[in-house]
Short mmCIF file of C-alpha atoms in Angstrom, two decimals:
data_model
loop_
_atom_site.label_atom_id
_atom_site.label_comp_id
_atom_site.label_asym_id
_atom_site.label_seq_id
_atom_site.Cartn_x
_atom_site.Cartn_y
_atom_site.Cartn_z
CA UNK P 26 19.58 25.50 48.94
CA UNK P 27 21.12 25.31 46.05
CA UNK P 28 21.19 22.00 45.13
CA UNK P 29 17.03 21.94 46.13
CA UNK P 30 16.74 24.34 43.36
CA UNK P 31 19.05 22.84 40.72
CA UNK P 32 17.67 19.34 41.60
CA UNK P 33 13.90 21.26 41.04
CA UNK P 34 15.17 22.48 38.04
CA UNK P 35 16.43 19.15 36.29
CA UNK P 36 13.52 17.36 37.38
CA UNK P 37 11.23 20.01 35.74
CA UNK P 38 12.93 19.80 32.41
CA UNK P 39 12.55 16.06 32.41
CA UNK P 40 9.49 16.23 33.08
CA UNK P 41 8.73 18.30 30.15
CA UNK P 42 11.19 16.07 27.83
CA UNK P 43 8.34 12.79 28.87
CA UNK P 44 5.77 14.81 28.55
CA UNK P 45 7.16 15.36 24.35
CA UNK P 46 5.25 13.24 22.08
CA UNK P 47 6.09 10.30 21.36
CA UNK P 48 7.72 9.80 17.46
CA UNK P 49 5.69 6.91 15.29
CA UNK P 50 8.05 4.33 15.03
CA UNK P 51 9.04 2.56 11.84
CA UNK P 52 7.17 -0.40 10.81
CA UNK P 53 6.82 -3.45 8.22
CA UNK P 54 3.98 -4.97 7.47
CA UNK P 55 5.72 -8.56 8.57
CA UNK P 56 6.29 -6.55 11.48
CA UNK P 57 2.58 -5.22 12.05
CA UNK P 58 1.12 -8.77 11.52
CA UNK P 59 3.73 -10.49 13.58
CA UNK P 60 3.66 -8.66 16.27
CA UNK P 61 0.46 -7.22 16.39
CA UNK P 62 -0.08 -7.02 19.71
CA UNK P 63 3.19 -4.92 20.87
CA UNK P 64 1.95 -2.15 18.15
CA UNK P 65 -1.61 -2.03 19.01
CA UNK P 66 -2.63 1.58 19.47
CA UNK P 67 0.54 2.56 19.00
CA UNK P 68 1.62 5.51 16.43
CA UNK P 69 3.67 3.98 13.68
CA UNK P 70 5.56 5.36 10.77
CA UNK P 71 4.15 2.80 7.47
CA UNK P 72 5.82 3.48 3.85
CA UNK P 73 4.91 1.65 0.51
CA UNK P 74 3.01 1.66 -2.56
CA UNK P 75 -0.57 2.59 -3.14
CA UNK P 76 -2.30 -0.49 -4.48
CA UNK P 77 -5.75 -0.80 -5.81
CA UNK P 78 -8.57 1.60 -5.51
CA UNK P 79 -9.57 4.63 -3.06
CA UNK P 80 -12.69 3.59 -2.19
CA UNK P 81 -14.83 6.88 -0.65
CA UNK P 82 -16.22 6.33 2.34
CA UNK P 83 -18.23 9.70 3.07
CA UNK P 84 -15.62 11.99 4.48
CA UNK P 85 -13.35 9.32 4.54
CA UNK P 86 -11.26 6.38 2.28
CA UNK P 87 -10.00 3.09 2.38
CA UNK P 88 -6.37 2.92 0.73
CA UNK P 89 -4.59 -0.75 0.17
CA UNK P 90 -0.31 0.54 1.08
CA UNK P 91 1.66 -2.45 -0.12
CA UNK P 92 5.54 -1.96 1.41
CA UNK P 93 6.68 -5.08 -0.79
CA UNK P 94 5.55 -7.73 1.31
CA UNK P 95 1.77 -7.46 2.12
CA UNK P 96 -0.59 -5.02 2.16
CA UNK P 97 -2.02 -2.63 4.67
CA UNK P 98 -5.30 -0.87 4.73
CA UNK P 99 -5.19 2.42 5.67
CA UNK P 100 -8.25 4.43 6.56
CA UNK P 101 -8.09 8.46 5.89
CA UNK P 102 -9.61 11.59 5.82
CA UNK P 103 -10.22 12.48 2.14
CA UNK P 104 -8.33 15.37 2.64
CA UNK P 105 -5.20 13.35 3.28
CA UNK P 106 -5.15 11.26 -0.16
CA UNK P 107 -5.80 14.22 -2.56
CA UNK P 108 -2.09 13.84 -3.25
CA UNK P 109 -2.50 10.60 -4.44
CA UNK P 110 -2.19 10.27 -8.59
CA UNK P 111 -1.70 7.04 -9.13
CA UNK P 112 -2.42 3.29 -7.51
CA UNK P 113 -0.88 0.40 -8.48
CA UNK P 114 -2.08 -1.98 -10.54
CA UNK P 115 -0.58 -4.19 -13.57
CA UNK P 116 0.02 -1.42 -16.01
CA UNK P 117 0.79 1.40 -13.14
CA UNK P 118 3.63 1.10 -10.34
CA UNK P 119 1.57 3.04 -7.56
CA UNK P 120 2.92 6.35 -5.54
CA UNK P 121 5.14 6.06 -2.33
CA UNK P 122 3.50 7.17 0.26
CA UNK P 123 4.66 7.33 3.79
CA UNK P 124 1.87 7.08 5.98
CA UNK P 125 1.61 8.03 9.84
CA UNK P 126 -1.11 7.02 11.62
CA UNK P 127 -2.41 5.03 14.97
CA UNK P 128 -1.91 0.99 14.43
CA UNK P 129 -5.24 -1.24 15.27
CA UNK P 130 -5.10 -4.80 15.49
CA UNK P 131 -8.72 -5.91 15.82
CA UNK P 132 -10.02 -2.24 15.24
CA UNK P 133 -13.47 -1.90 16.88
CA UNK P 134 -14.99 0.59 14.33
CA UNK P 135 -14.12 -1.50 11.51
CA UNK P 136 -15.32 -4.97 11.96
CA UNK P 137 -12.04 -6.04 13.92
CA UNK P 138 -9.68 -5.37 10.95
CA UNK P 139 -6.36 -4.43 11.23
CA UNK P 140 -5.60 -1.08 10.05
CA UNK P 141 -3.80 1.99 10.38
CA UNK P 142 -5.78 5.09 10.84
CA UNK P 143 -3.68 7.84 9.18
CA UNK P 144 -3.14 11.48 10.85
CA UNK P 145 -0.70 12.44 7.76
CA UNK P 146 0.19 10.64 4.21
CA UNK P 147 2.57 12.15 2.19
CA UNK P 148 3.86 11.37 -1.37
CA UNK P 149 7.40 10.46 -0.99
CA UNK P 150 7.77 8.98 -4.74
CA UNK P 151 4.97 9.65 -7.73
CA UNK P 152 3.88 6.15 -9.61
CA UNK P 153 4.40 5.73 -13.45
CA UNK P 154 3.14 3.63 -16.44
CA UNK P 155 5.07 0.13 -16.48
CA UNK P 156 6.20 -0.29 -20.21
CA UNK P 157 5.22 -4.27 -21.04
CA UNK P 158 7.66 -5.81 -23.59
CA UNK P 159 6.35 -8.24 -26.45
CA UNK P 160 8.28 -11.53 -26.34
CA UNK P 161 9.23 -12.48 -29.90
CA UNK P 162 7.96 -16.07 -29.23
CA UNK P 163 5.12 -15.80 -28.20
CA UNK P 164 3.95 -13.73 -31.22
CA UNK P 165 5.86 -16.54 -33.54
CA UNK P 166 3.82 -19.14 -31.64
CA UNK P 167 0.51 -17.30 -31.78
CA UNK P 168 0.93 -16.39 -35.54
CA UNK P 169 1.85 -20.39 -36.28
CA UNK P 170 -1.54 -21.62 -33.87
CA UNK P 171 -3.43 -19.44 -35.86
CA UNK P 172 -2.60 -20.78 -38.95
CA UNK P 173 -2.91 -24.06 -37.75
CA UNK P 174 -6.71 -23.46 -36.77
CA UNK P 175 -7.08 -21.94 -40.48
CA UNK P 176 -5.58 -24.76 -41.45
CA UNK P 177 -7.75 -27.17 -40.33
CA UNK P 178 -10.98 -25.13 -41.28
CA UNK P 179 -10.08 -24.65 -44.46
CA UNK P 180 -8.12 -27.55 -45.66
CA UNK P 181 -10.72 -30.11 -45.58
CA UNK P 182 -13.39 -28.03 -47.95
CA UNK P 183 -10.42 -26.93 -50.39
CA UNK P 184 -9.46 -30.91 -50.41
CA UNK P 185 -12.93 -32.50 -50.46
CA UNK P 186 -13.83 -33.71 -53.51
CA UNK P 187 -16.59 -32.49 -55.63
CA UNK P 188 -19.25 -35.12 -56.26
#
């Protein structure tokens, strides 16, 4: 009798251990587009940059998540992006974000895109201003072609005799 009841009792705790949910797992992009079909519907765990615009959507936003190697679109409540400061672009290096949602390869409600529609995004890293340096030469080689042109307009009317 017992056993019965010990046996009753392991069974009901793993029962309740499957009926946990399940943790998003870890993704790529490569790995999204690859194998799209093995993470269709499936929760995944997405992290990279914020690229682009936010484009509003009603109650809702398209977000471009670059993680290095190509770029996801994402499709969130607003609530979700207010976090968001800044997107990448060629003067800004975009925020983090790590983004858990359900994965869609050909997702009915959007036209058959693949996307990730995200339950949480959080800000794991903020974005900042990319500093671009002036290269010497190319300023020396602008300031000599523009002499050159003033050069040529000028030359000929200073050097043309008067008649």
């Amino acid at each position: 009798m017992k056993l019965i009841k010990n046996i009753c009792i392991l069974l009901f705790a793993f029962m309740c251990y499957l009926s946990l949910p399940s943790q998003a797992v870890v993704v790529s992009a490569n790995q999204l587009v690859e194998d799209a079909l093995h993470y269709d519907g499936a929760s995944i765990e997405y992290v990279g940059e914020v690229v682009g615009d936010i484009m509003a959507r009603g109650e809702y936003v398209w977000l471009n998540v670059n993680d290095g190697s190509r770029a996801i679109g994402i499709w969130a409540e607003k609530k979700l992006v207010k976090n968001i400061e800044k997107t990448g672009s060629y003067n800004y290096i975009g925020d983090k974000v790590k983004v858990v949602g359900d994965f869609h390869r050909a997702c009915p409600e959007h036209g058959g895109d693949l996307d990730i529609h995200a339950e949480t995004i959080s800000v794991i890293e903020e974005g900042h201003k990319i500093e671009h340096a002036l290269n010497p030469t190319k300023i020396v080689v602008a300031i000599i072609l523009l002499l050159a042109v003033l050069a040529l307009i000028f030359l000929p009317r200073i050097l043309k005799p008067s008649s």
